[in-house]
PDB file of C-alpha atoms and ligand atoms in Angstrom:
ATOM      1  CA  UNK A   1     -14.121  18.460  18.986  1.00  0.00           C
ATOM      2  CA  UNK A   2     -17.603  18.048  17.488  1.00  0.00           C
ATOM      3  CA  UNK A   3     -19.573  14.870  18.280  1.00  0.00           C
ATOM      4  CA  UNK A   4     -22.148  13.125  16.068  1.00  0.00           C
ATOM      5  CA  UNK A   5     -24.176  10.209  17.422  1.00  0.00           C
ATOM      6  CA  UNK A   6     -27.049  10.229  14.917  1.00  0.00           C
ATOM      7  CA  UNK A   7     -26.537   7.659  12.180  1.00  0.00           C
ATOM      8  CA  UNK A   8     -28.299   9.575   9.401  1.00  0.00           C
ATOM      9  CA  UNK A   9     -26.361  12.750  10.138  1.00  0.00           C
ATOM     10  CA  UNK A  10     -23.121  10.765  10.364  1.00  0.00           C
ATOM     11  CA  UNK A  11     -23.624   9.145   6.950  1.00  0.00           C
ATOM     12  CA  UNK A  12     -24.595  12.405   5.280  1.00  0.00           C
ATOM     13  CA  UNK A  13     -21.794  14.527   6.746  1.00  0.00           C
ATOM     14  CA  UNK A  14     -19.078  11.934   6.224  1.00  0.00           C
ATOM     15  CA  UNK A  15     -20.104  11.391   2.602  1.00  0.00           C
ATOM     16  CA  UNK A  16     -20.045  15.164   2.049  1.00  0.00           C
ATOM     17  CA  UNK A  17     -16.623  15.669   3.626  1.00  0.00           C
ATOM     18  CA  UNK A  18     -15.168  12.808   1.597  1.00  0.00           C
ATOM     19  CA  UNK A  19     -16.755  14.091  -1.630  1.00  0.00           C
ATOM     20  CA  UNK A  20     -15.236  17.533  -1.088  1.00  0.00           C
ATOM     21  CA  UNK A  21     -11.773  16.229  -0.191  1.00  0.00           C
ATOM     22  CA  UNK A  22      -8.942  15.781  -2.691  1.00  0.00           C
ATOM     23  CA  UNK A  23      -7.306  12.919  -0.781  1.00  0.00           C
ATOM     24  CA  UNK A  24      -8.527  10.781   2.110  1.00  0.00           C
ATOM     25  CA  UNK A  25      -6.346   8.450   4.197  1.00  0.00           C
ATOM     26  CA  UNK A  26      -8.014   5.607   6.073  1.00  0.00           C
ATOM     27  CA  UNK A  27      -6.632   4.173   9.309  1.00  0.00           C
ATOM     28  CA  UNK A  28      -8.279   1.037  10.692  1.00  0.00           C
ATOM     29  CA  UNK A  29      -8.296  -1.034  13.878  1.00  0.00           C
ATOM     30  CA  UNK A  30      -9.965  -4.178  15.127  1.00  0.00           C
ATOM     31  CA  UNK A  31     -13.435  -2.539  15.281  1.00  0.00           C
ATOM     32  CA  UNK A  32     -13.859  -2.662  11.492  1.00  0.00           C
ATOM     33  CA  UNK A  33     -13.711  -6.478  11.594  1.00  0.00           C
ATOM     34  CA  UNK A  34     -16.127  -7.179  14.464  1.00  0.00           C
ATOM     35  CA  UNK A  35     -19.124  -7.371  12.121  1.00  0.00           C
ATOM     36  CA  UNK A  36     -17.174 -10.044  10.215  1.00  0.00           C
ATOM     37  CA  UNK A  37     -17.136 -12.202  13.360  1.00  0.00           C
ATOM     38  CA  UNK A  38     -13.599 -11.317  14.531  1.00  0.00           C
ATOM     39  CA  UNK A  39     -13.800  -9.809  18.037  1.00  0.00           C
ATOM     40  CA  UNK A  40     -11.712  -6.766  18.850  1.00  0.00           C
ATOM     41  CA  UNK A  41      -9.014  -6.892  21.471  1.00  0.00           C
ATOM     42  CA  UNK A  42     -10.373  -4.828  24.318  1.00  0.00           C
ATOM     43  CA  UNK A  43     -14.144  -5.278  24.310  1.00  0.00           C
ATOM     44  CA  UNK A  44     -15.407  -7.397  27.256  1.00  0.00           C
ATOM     45  CA  UNK A  45     -15.275 -11.181  26.824  1.00  0.00           C
ATOM     46  CA  UNK A  46     -12.754 -11.067  23.976  1.00  0.00           C
ATOM     47  CA  UNK A  47     -11.326 -14.557  23.246  1.00  0.00           C
ATOM     48  CA  UNK A  48      -7.993 -12.840  22.543  1.00  0.00           C
ATOM     49  CA  UNK A  49      -7.606 -12.682  26.326  1.00  0.00           C
ATOM     50  CA  UNK A  50      -7.579 -16.518  26.544  1.00  0.00           C
ATOM     51  CA  UNK A  51      -5.223 -16.713  23.588  1.00  0.00           C
ATOM     52  CA  UNK A  52      -3.098 -13.606  24.145  1.00  0.00           C
ATOM     53  CA  UNK A  53      -0.332 -13.130  21.601  1.00  0.00           C
ATOM     54  CA  UNK A  54       2.977 -14.179  23.206  1.00  0.00           C
ATOM     55  CA  UNK A  55       5.482 -11.378  23.870  1.00  0.00           C
ATOM     56  CA  UNK A  56       8.259 -11.465  21.270  1.00  0.00           C
ATOM     57  CA  UNK A  57      11.021 -11.662  23.889  1.00  0.00           C
ATOM     58  CA  UNK A  58       9.401 -14.758  25.439  1.00  0.00           C
ATOM     59  CA  UNK A  59       8.931 -16.257  21.968  1.00  0.00           C
ATOM     60  CA  UNK A  60      12.616 -15.875  21.166  1.00  0.00           C
ATOM     61  CA  UNK A  61      13.828 -17.023  24.595  1.00  0.00           C
ATOM     62  CA  UNK A  62      11.850 -20.240  24.988  1.00  0.00           C
ATOM     63  CA  UNK A  63      10.922 -23.151  22.717  1.00  0.00           C
ATOM     64  CA  UNK A  64       8.018 -23.925  25.077  1.00  0.00           C
ATOM     65  CA  UNK A  65       6.648 -20.410  24.571  1.00  0.00           C
ATOM     66  CA  UNK A  66       6.975 -20.802  20.804  1.00  0.00           C
ATOM     67  CA  UNK A  67       4.944 -23.997  21.020  1.00  0.00           C
ATOM     68  CA  UNK A  68       2.386 -22.154  23.150  1.00  0.00           C
ATOM     69  CA  UNK A  69       2.289 -19.280  20.639  1.00  0.00           C
ATOM     70  CA  UNK A  70       1.428 -21.712  17.817  1.00  0.00           C
ATOM     71  CA  UNK A  71      -1.207 -23.423  19.992  1.00  0.00           C
ATOM     72  CA  UNK A  72      -2.927 -20.052  20.624  1.00  0.00           C
ATOM     73  CA  UNK A  73      -2.544 -18.968  17.002  1.00  0.00           C
ATOM     74  CA  UNK A  74      -4.237 -22.080  15.636  1.00  0.00           C
ATOM     75  CA  UNK A  75      -6.946 -21.897  18.337  1.00  0.00           C
ATOM     76  CA  UNK A  76      -7.862 -18.392  17.098  1.00  0.00           C
ATOM     77  CA  UNK A  77      -7.656 -19.451  13.452  1.00  0.00           C
ATOM     78  CA  UNK A  78     -10.040 -22.321  14.161  1.00  0.00           C
ATOM     79  CA  UNK A  79     -12.606 -19.858  15.455  1.00  0.00           C
ATOM     80  CA  UNK A  80     -12.306 -17.076  12.868  1.00  0.00           C
ATOM     81  CA  UNK A  81     -10.807 -18.630   9.735  1.00  0.00           C
ATOM     82  CA  UNK A  82     -12.755 -17.740   6.612  1.00  0.00           C
ATOM     83  CA  UNK A  83     -14.379 -14.577   7.959  1.00  0.00           C
ATOM     84  CA  UNK A  84     -15.486 -12.475   4.976  1.00  0.00           C
ATOM     85  CA  UNK A  85     -14.803  -8.730   4.659  1.00  0.00           C
ATOM     86  CA  UNK A  86     -17.491  -6.390   5.982  1.00  0.00           C
ATOM     87  CA  UNK A  87     -19.231  -3.217   4.863  1.00  0.00           C
ATOM     88  CA  UNK A  88     -16.388  -1.030   6.102  1.00  0.00           C
ATOM     89  CA  UNK A  89     -13.755  -3.014   4.201  1.00  0.00           C
ATOM     90  CA  UNK A  90     -15.847  -2.853   1.030  1.00  0.00           C
ATOM     91  CA  UNK A  91     -16.430   0.899   1.348  1.00  0.00           C
ATOM     92  CA  UNK A  92     -12.715   1.570   1.783  1.00  0.00           C
ATOM     93  CA  UNK A  93     -11.912  -0.696  -1.173  1.00  0.00           C
ATOM     94  CA  UNK A  94     -14.309   1.293  -3.345  1.00  0.00           C
ATOM     95  CA  UNK A  95     -12.774   4.612  -2.284  1.00  0.00           C
ATOM     96  CA  UNK A  96      -9.314   3.326  -3.131  1.00  0.00           C
ATOM     97  CA  UNK A  97     -10.530   1.967  -6.477  1.00  0.00           C
ATOM     98  CA  UNK A  98     -12.018   5.373  -7.297  1.00  0.00           C
ATOM     99  CA  UNK A  99      -8.718   7.146  -6.556  1.00  0.00           C
ATOM    100  CA  UNK A 100     -10.108   9.241  -3.692  1.00  0.00           C
ATOM    101  CA  UNK A 101      -7.850   7.370  -1.296  1.00  0.00           C
ATOM    102  CA  UNK A 102      -4.438   5.960  -2.062  1.00  0.00           C
ATOM    103  CA  UNK A 103      -3.791   3.897   1.062  1.00  0.00           C
ATOM    104  CA  UNK A 104      -5.418   2.213   4.005  1.00  0.00           C
ATOM    105  CA  UNK A 105      -3.157   2.102   7.031  1.00  0.00           C
ATOM    106  CA  UNK A 106      -4.180  -0.760   9.296  1.00  0.00           C
ATOM    107  CA  UNK A 107      -3.323  -2.144  12.700  1.00  0.00           C
ATOM    108  CA  UNK A 108      -5.243  -5.284  11.766  1.00  0.00           C
ATOM    109  CA  UNK A 109      -3.608  -8.575  10.923  1.00  0.00           C
ATOM    110  CA  UNK A 110      -6.615 -10.291   9.353  1.00  0.00           C
ATOM    111  CA  UNK A 111      -5.993  -9.553   5.656  1.00  0.00           C
ATOM    112  CA  UNK A 112      -9.594  -8.396   5.162  1.00  0.00           C
ATOM    113  CA  UNK A 113      -8.720  -5.181   3.302  1.00  0.00           C
ATOM    114  CA  UNK A 114      -6.993  -7.315   0.669  1.00  0.00           C
ATOM    115  CA  UNK A 115      -9.915  -9.767   0.732  1.00  0.00           C
ATOM    116  CA  UNK A 116     -12.227  -6.819  -0.037  1.00  0.00           C
ATOM    117  CA  UNK A 117     -10.177  -6.035  -3.135  1.00  0.00           C
ATOM    118  CA  UNK A 118      -7.585  -3.474  -1.996  1.00  0.00           C
ATOM    119  CA  UNK A 119      -4.284  -4.240  -3.786  1.00  0.00           C
ATOM    120  CA  UNK A 120      -1.560  -5.408  -1.370  1.00  0.00           C
ATOM    121  CA  UNK A 121       0.649  -2.397  -2.177  1.00  0.00           C
ATOM    122  CA  UNK A 122      -2.151  -0.048  -1.052  1.00  0.00           C
ATOM    123  CA  UNK A 123      -2.447  -1.685   2.396  1.00  0.00           C
ATOM    124  CA  UNK A 124       0.070  -0.452   4.969  1.00  0.00           C
ATOM    125  CA  UNK A 125       0.162  -3.107   7.693  1.00  0.00           C
ATOM    126  CA  UNK A 126       1.633  -1.630  10.866  1.00  0.00           C
ATOM    127  CA  UNK A 127       1.286  -4.828  12.897  1.00  0.00           C
ATOM    128  CA  UNK A 128       2.039  -7.323  10.173  1.00  0.00           C
ATOM    129  CA  UNK A 129      -0.214 -10.051   8.807  1.00  0.00           C
ATOM    130  CA  UNK A 130      -1.484 -13.176  10.540  1.00  0.00           C
ATOM    131  CA  UNK A 131      -2.421 -15.019   7.365  1.00  0.00           C
ATOM    132  CA  UNK A 132       1.082 -16.411   6.850  1.00  0.00           C
ATOM    133  CA  UNK A 133       4.364 -16.925   8.734  1.00  0.00           C
ATOM    134  CA  UNK A 134       8.011 -15.928   8.341  1.00  0.00           C
ATOM    135  CA  UNK A 135      11.393 -16.942   9.692  1.00  0.00           C
ATOM    136  CA  UNK A 136      12.289 -14.298  12.295  1.00  0.00           C
ATOM    137  CA  UNK A 137      15.899 -14.223  11.047  1.00  0.00           C
ATOM    138  CA  UNK A 138      16.007 -14.564   7.247  1.00  0.00           C
ATOM    139  CA  UNK A 139      12.368 -13.638   6.585  1.00  0.00           C
ATOM    140  CA  UNK A 140      11.593 -16.726   4.456  1.00  0.00           C
ATOM    141  CA  UNK A 141       7.827 -17.010   4.053  1.00  0.00           C
ATOM    142  CA  UNK A 142       5.883 -20.103   5.169  1.00  0.00           C
ATOM    143  CA  UNK A 143       2.211 -20.824   4.602  1.00  0.00           C
ATOM    144  CA  UNK A 144       0.213 -21.595   7.727  1.00  0.00           C
ATOM    145  CA  UNK A 145      -1.064 -24.959   6.508  1.00  0.00           C
ATOM    146  CA  UNK A 146       2.557 -26.112   6.115  1.00  0.00           C
ATOM    147  CA  UNK A 147       3.482 -24.940   9.625  1.00  0.00           C
ATOM    148  CA  UNK A 148       0.368 -26.579  11.021  1.00  0.00           C
ATOM    149  CA  UNK A 149       1.275 -29.863   9.335  1.00  0.00           C
ATOM    150  CA  UNK A 150       4.720 -29.775  10.954  1.00  0.00           C
ATOM    151  CA  UNK A 151       3.185 -29.051  14.370  1.00  0.00           C
ATOM    152  CA  UNK A 152       0.707 -31.909  13.910  1.00  0.00           C
ATOM    153  CA  UNK A 153       3.584 -34.201  12.928  1.00  0.00           C
ATOM    154  CA  UNK A 154       5.247 -33.665  16.320  1.00  0.00           C
ATOM    155  CA  UNK A 155       7.376 -30.515  15.921  1.00  0.00           C
ATOM    156  CA  UNK A 156       5.487 -28.013  18.145  1.00  0.00           C
ATOM    157  CA  UNK A 157       7.804 -25.055  17.352  1.00  0.00           C
ATOM    158  CA  UNK A 158       9.136 -25.390  13.789  1.00  0.00           C
ATOM    159  CA  UNK A 159      12.421 -23.776  12.734  1.00  0.00           C
ATOM    160  CA  UNK A 160      13.379 -22.354   9.342  1.00  0.00           C
ATOM    161  CA  UNK A 161      14.620 -24.885   6.763  1.00  0.00           C
ATOM    162  CA  UNK A 162      17.040 -22.311   5.369  1.00  0.00           C
ATOM    163  CA  UNK A 163      18.711 -20.857   8.469  1.00  0.00           C
ATOM    164  CA  UNK A 164      17.405 -22.742  11.523  1.00  0.00           C
ATOM    165  CA  UNK A 165      15.874 -19.711  13.278  1.00  0.00           C
ATOM    166  CA  UNK A 166      12.295 -19.867  14.634  1.00  0.00           C
ATOM    167  CA  UNK A 167       9.312 -19.498  12.311  1.00  0.00           C
ATOM    168  CA  UNK A 168       6.638 -17.084  13.588  1.00  0.00           C
ATOM    169  CA  UNK A 169       3.275 -15.769  12.468  1.00  0.00           C
ATOM    170  CA  UNK A 170       4.074 -12.692  10.321  1.00  0.00           C
ATOM    171  CA  UNK A 171       2.565 -10.327  12.881  1.00  0.00           C
ATOM    172  CA  UNK A 172       4.355  -7.667  14.923  1.00  0.00           C
ATOM    173  CA  UNK A 173       4.072  -8.889  18.513  1.00  0.00           C
ATOM    174  CA  UNK A 174       4.340  -6.907  21.696  1.00  0.00           C
ATOM    175  CA  UNK A 175       8.041  -6.496  22.402  1.00  0.00           C
ATOM    176  CA  UNK A 176       8.939  -6.588  18.697  1.00  0.00           C
ATOM    177  CA  UNK A 177      10.254  -3.572  16.757  1.00  0.00           C
ATOM    178  CA  UNK A 178       7.760  -1.788  14.509  1.00  0.00           C
ATOM    179  CA  UNK A 179       8.415  -2.287  10.777  1.00  0.00           C
ATOM    180  CA  UNK A 180      10.334   0.838   9.792  1.00  0.00           C
ATOM    181  CA  UNK A 181       9.288   0.928   6.141  1.00  0.00           C
ATOM    182  CA  UNK A 182       5.578   0.622   6.999  1.00  0.00           C
ATOM    183  CA  UNK A 183       5.853   3.342   9.651  1.00  0.00           C
ATOM    184  CA  UNK A 184       7.487   5.665   7.117  1.00  0.00           C
ATOM    185  CA  UNK A 185       4.844   4.883   4.479  1.00  0.00           C
ATOM    186  CA  UNK A 186       2.090   5.487   7.045  1.00  0.00           C
ATOM    187  CA  UNK A 187       3.570   8.839   8.003  1.00  0.00           C
ATOM    188  CA  UNK A 188       3.741   9.871   4.346  1.00  0.00           C
ATOM    189  CA  UNK A 189       0.113   8.849   3.802  1.00  0.00           C
ATOM    190  CA  UNK A 190      -0.853  10.828   6.922  1.00  0.00           C
ATOM    191  CA  UNK A 191       0.918  13.944   5.707  1.00  0.00           C
ATOM    192  CA  UNK A 192      -0.458  13.633   2.170  1.00  0.00           C
ATOM    193  CA  UNK A 193      -4.218  13.877   2.816  1.00  0.00           C
ATOM    194  CA  UNK A 194      -6.816  16.466   3.680  1.00  0.00           C
ATOM    195  CA  UNK A 195      -9.049  14.052   5.612  1.00  0.00           C
ATOM    196  CA  UNK A 196      -7.638  11.386   7.931  1.00  0.00           C
ATOM    197  CA  UNK A 197     -10.332   8.950   9.024  1.00  0.00           C
ATOM    198  CA  UNK A 198      -9.597   6.675  11.995  1.00  0.00           C
ATOM    199  CA  UNK A 199     -12.007   3.721  12.145  1.00  0.00           C
ATOM    200  CA  UNK A 200     -12.535   1.154  14.889  1.00  0.00           C
ATOM    201  CA  UNK A 201      -9.435   1.764  16.954  1.00  0.00           C
ATOM    202  CA  UNK A 202      -9.292   2.567  20.654  1.00  0.00           C
ATOM    203  CA  UNK A 203      -6.201   4.635  19.727  1.00  0.00           C
ATOM    204  CA  UNK A 204      -4.256   3.565  22.773  1.00  0.00           C
ATOM    205  CA  UNK A 205      -1.597   1.380  21.085  1.00  0.00           C
ATOM    206  CA  UNK A 206       1.466   3.507  20.328  1.00  0.00           C
ATOM    207  CA  UNK A 207       3.316   4.258  18.132  1.00  0.00           C
ATOM    208  CA  UNK A 208       0.440   3.409  15.739  1.00  0.00           C
ATOM    209  CA  UNK A 209      -1.861   5.880  17.519  1.00  0.00           C
ATOM    210  CA  UNK A 210       0.584   8.709  16.816  1.00  0.00           C
ATOM    211  CA  UNK A 211      -0.210   8.537  13.076  1.00  0.00           C
ATOM    212  CA  UNK A 212      -3.574  10.396  13.319  1.00  0.00           C
ATOM    213  CA  UNK A 213      -1.838  13.220  15.165  1.00  0.00           C
ATOM    214  CA  UNK A 214       0.831  13.454  12.453  1.00  0.00           C
ATOM    215  CA  UNK A 215      -1.961  13.881   9.889  1.00  0.00           C
ATOM    216  CA  UNK A 216      -3.622  16.602  11.910  1.00  0.00           C
ATOM    217  CA  UNK A 217      -0.347  18.445  12.524  1.00  0.00           C
ATOM    218  CA  UNK A 218       0.174  18.439   8.747  1.00  0.00           C
ATOM    219  CA  UNK A 219      -3.201  20.130   8.242  1.00  0.00           C
ATOM    220  CA  UNK A 220      -5.654  17.259   7.710  1.00  0.00           C
ATOM    221  CA  UNK A 221      -9.101  17.163   9.245  1.00  0.00           C
ATOM    222  CA  UNK A 222      -9.041  14.332  11.801  1.00  0.00           C
ATOM    223  CA  UNK A 223     -12.269  12.312  11.940  1.00  0.00           C
ATOM    224  CA  UNK A 224     -12.644   9.431  14.421  1.00  0.00           C
ATOM    225  CA  UNK A 225     -15.350   6.801  13.851  1.00  0.00           C
ATOM    226  CA  UNK A 226     -15.774   4.464  16.835  1.00  0.00           C
ATOM    227  CA  UNK A 227     -18.710   3.382  18.966  1.00  0.00           C
ATOM    228  CA  UNK A 228     -16.865   4.181  22.216  1.00  0.00           C
ATOM    229  CA  UNK A 229     -14.639   7.070  23.282  1.00  0.00           C
ATOM    230  CA  UNK A 230     -11.009   6.704  22.140  1.00  0.00           C
ATOM    231  CA  UNK A 231      -7.676   7.929  23.445  1.00  0.00           C
ATOM    232  CA  UNK A 232      -7.596  10.753  20.878  1.00  0.00           C
ATOM    233  CA  UNK A 233     -11.179  12.071  20.852  1.00  0.00           C
ATOM    234  CA  UNK A 234     -10.184  15.352  22.453  1.00  0.00           C
ATOM    235  CA  UNK A 235      -7.775  16.008  19.544  1.00  0.00           C
ATOM    236  CA  UNK A 236     -10.239  15.149  16.776  1.00  0.00           C
ATOM    237  CA  UNK A 237     -12.041  17.706  14.631  1.00  0.00           C
ATOM    238  CA  UNK A 238     -15.035  15.390  14.385  1.00  0.00           C
ATOM    239  CA  UNK A 239     -15.968  12.298  16.414  1.00  0.00           C
ATOM    240  CA  UNK A 240     -18.650   9.964  15.024  1.00  0.00           C
ATOM    241  CA  UNK A 241     -19.837   7.590  17.740  1.00  0.00           C
ATOM    242  CA  UNK A 242     -21.825   5.075  15.687  1.00  0.00           C
ATOM    243  CA  UNK A 243     -21.554   1.594  14.206  1.00  0.00           C
ATOM    244  CA  UNK A 244     -18.806   1.399  11.569  1.00  0.00           C
ATOM    245  CA  UNK A 245     -20.634  -0.631   8.906  1.00  0.00           C
ATOM    246  CA  UNK A 246     -23.771   1.509   9.233  1.00  0.00           C
ATOM    247  CA  UNK A 247     -21.774   4.684   8.593  1.00  0.00           C
ATOM    248  CA  UNK A 248     -19.113   3.556   6.133  1.00  0.00           C
ATOM    249  CA  UNK A 249     -21.585   1.901   3.793  1.00  0.00           C
ATOM    250  CA  UNK A 250     -22.485   5.477   2.814  1.00  0.00           C
ATOM    251  CA  UNK A 251     -19.039   5.648   1.149  1.00  0.00           C
ATOM    252  CA  UNK A 252     -19.395   2.425  -0.838  1.00  0.00           C
ATOM    253  CA  UNK A 253     -19.397   3.456  -4.474  1.00  0.00           C
ATOM    254  CA  UNK A 254     -19.279  -0.078  -5.879  1.00  0.00           C
ATOM    255  CA  UNK A 255     -21.814  -2.860  -5.683  1.00  0.00           C
ATOM    256  CA  UNK A 256     -19.335  -5.693  -5.638  1.00  0.00           C
ATOM    257  CA  UNK A 257     -15.597  -5.865  -5.142  1.00  0.00           C
ATOM    258  CA  UNK A 258     -13.516  -8.962  -5.839  1.00  0.00           C
ATOM    259  CA  UNK A 259     -12.764 -11.121  -2.834  1.00  0.00           C
ATOM    260  CA  UNK A 260      -9.609 -13.224  -2.559  1.00  0.00           C
ATOM    261  CA  UNK A 261     -10.234 -16.159  -0.239  1.00  0.00           C
ATOM    262  CA  UNK A 262      -6.607 -17.039   0.495  1.00  0.00           C
ATOM    263  CA  UNK A 263      -6.105 -14.086   2.879  1.00  0.00           C
ATOM    264  CA  UNK A 264      -8.358 -15.176   5.679  1.00  0.00           C
ATOM    265  CA  UNK A 265      -6.462 -16.809   8.561  1.00  0.00           C
ATOM    266  CA  UNK A 266      -5.602 -14.453  11.381  1.00  0.00           C
ATOM    267  CA  UNK A 267      -3.793 -14.113  14.672  1.00  0.00           C
TER     268      UNK A 267
HETATM  269  P1  NAD B 301      -9.179  -2.257  20.094  1.00  0.00           P
HETATM  270  O1  NAD B 301      -9.781  -3.596  20.390  1.00  0.00           O
HETATM  271  O2  NAD B 301      -8.309  -1.648  21.132  1.00  0.00           O
HETATM  272  O3  NAD B 301     -10.338  -1.216  19.779  1.00  0.00           O
HETATM  273  C1  NAD B 301     -11.375  -1.498  18.874  1.00  0.00           C
HETATM  274  C2  NAD B 301     -12.415  -0.406  19.019  1.00  0.00           C
HETATM  275  O4  NAD B 301     -13.411  -0.648  18.037  1.00  0.00           O
HETATM  276  C3  NAD B 301     -13.112  -0.402  20.398  1.00  0.00           C
HETATM  277  O5  NAD B 301     -13.018   0.902  20.945  1.00  0.00           O
HETATM  278  C4  NAD B 301     -14.565  -0.791  20.069  1.00  0.00           C
HETATM  279  O6  NAD B 301     -15.472  -0.073  20.855  1.00  0.00           O
HETATM  280  C5  NAD B 301     -14.677  -0.363  18.618  1.00  0.00           C
HETATM  281  N1  NAD B 301     -15.659  -1.133  17.852  1.00  0.00           N
HETATM  282  C6  NAD B 301     -15.774  -2.487  17.779  1.00  0.00           C
HETATM  283  N2  NAD B 301     -16.748  -2.842  16.910  1.00  0.00           N
HETATM  284  C7  NAD B 301     -17.281  -1.676  16.443  1.00  0.00           C
HETATM  285  C8  NAD B 301     -18.328  -1.368  15.533  1.00  0.00           C
HETATM  286  N3  NAD B 301     -19.010  -2.328  14.896  1.00  0.00           N
HETATM  287  N4  NAD B 301     -18.605  -0.070  15.291  1.00  0.00           N
HETATM  288  C9  NAD B 301     -17.920   0.919  15.919  1.00  0.00           C
HETATM  289  N5  NAD B 301     -16.908   0.694  16.791  1.00  0.00           N
HETATM  290  C10 NAD B 301     -16.591  -0.589  17.037  1.00  0.00           C
HETATM  291  O7  NAD B 301      -8.448  -2.379  18.693  1.00  0.00           O
HETATM  292  P2  NAD B 301      -7.156  -1.628  18.110  1.00  0.00           P
HETATM  293  O8  NAD B 301      -7.164  -0.201  18.522  1.00  0.00           O
HETATM  294  O9  NAD B 301      -7.108  -1.980  16.681  1.00  0.00           O
HETATM  295  O10 NAD B 301      -5.934  -2.329  18.861  1.00  0.00           O
HETATM  296  C11 NAD B 301      -5.920  -3.739  19.004  1.00  0.00           C
HETATM  297  C12 NAD B 301      -4.638  -4.414  18.553  1.00  0.00           C
HETATM  298  O11 NAD B 301      -4.906  -5.817  18.466  1.00  0.00           O
HETATM  299  C13 NAD B 301      -4.202  -3.983  17.178  1.00  0.00           C
HETATM  300  O12 NAD B 301      -2.862  -3.749  17.242  1.00  0.00           O
HETATM  301  C14 NAD B 301      -4.470  -5.189  16.261  1.00  0.00           C
HETATM  302  O13 NAD B 301      -3.275  -5.552  15.585  1.00  0.00           O
HETATM  303  C15 NAD B 301      -4.783  -6.344  17.151  1.00  0.00           C
HETATM  304  N6  NAD B 301      -6.060  -7.040  16.781  1.00  0.00           N
HETATM  305  C16 NAD B 301      -6.358  -7.236  15.462  1.00  0.00           C
HETATM  306  C17 NAD B 301      -7.557  -7.848  15.098  1.00  0.00           C
HETATM  307  C18 NAD B 301      -7.853  -8.046  13.634  1.00  0.00           C
HETATM  308  O14 NAD B 301      -6.923  -8.122  12.828  1.00  0.00           O
HETATM  309  N7  NAD B 301      -9.133  -8.136  13.240  1.00  0.00           N
HETATM  310  C19 NAD B 301      -8.466  -8.242  16.077  1.00  0.00           C
HETATM  311  C20 NAD B 301      -8.125  -8.039  17.421  1.00  0.00           C
HETATM  312  C21 NAD B 301      -6.912  -7.434  17.760  1.00  0.00           C
END
């Protein structure tokens, strides 16, 4: 493992590696969105700790817990709704637009890759998306403003109009099965690249954190960009311990990328 802590060196080397590569795969965690005003999960003082996502088994078992889950969800939305994409999101969007990268694999649920202009089909969301809701049984989609209106009208845990099962934020909660199709797509993107760049993840949440190792086993150079040590640093070929926006802006090949404002509620 080689370590870079100097910002100038990090920008220069990363830009060179990416330029020389045929195909880059990006893998992002909560750290890419902190400069947008959305705190990560594990840094000290995180408001996620006061509004912890409810375990899926508790959500299914108890109407009271479903009501509590919606209370926490809307509390987080009230704080972070409307956060714009950051420099890292824009840089990744430009690399995908240029064809250097095909996919961004993300653990994030904030929709900011799409808001930065990455087409939905190029974003592989391992933990779902907190900008809308779905019925947990039939999968019917609900917009958050409609769910919120039902909660405000006195139904604290709304059920699906079509099948009667609970409606839930479209995220993958603790205790919930990983989405099989997304995991398979992520593994393919990991195998099909010569640089795999992990950005802003503590790399301790499995099975998502196994994806960088799949890339490396398949022959990719594994680069980890994070301001603190991660669970996989010892496996990485290169660790860049710097601020994400400061480094990734070196990869931004476009001045402006279209932003779509509807994808900006989270949690
Ligand atoms: P994490 O909180 O465990 O780790 C984030 C890492 O990013 C930390 O190690 C932190 O030091 C680093 N970091 C933060 N800001 C940085 C910056 N500006 N520059 C460099 N490094 C920075 O996040 P995770 O590994 O993604 O796991 C958290 C889980 O919680 C994920 O599954 C995710 O779904 C969820 N979550 C999502 C969001 C979001 O969508 N924005 C926010 C919080 C939590």
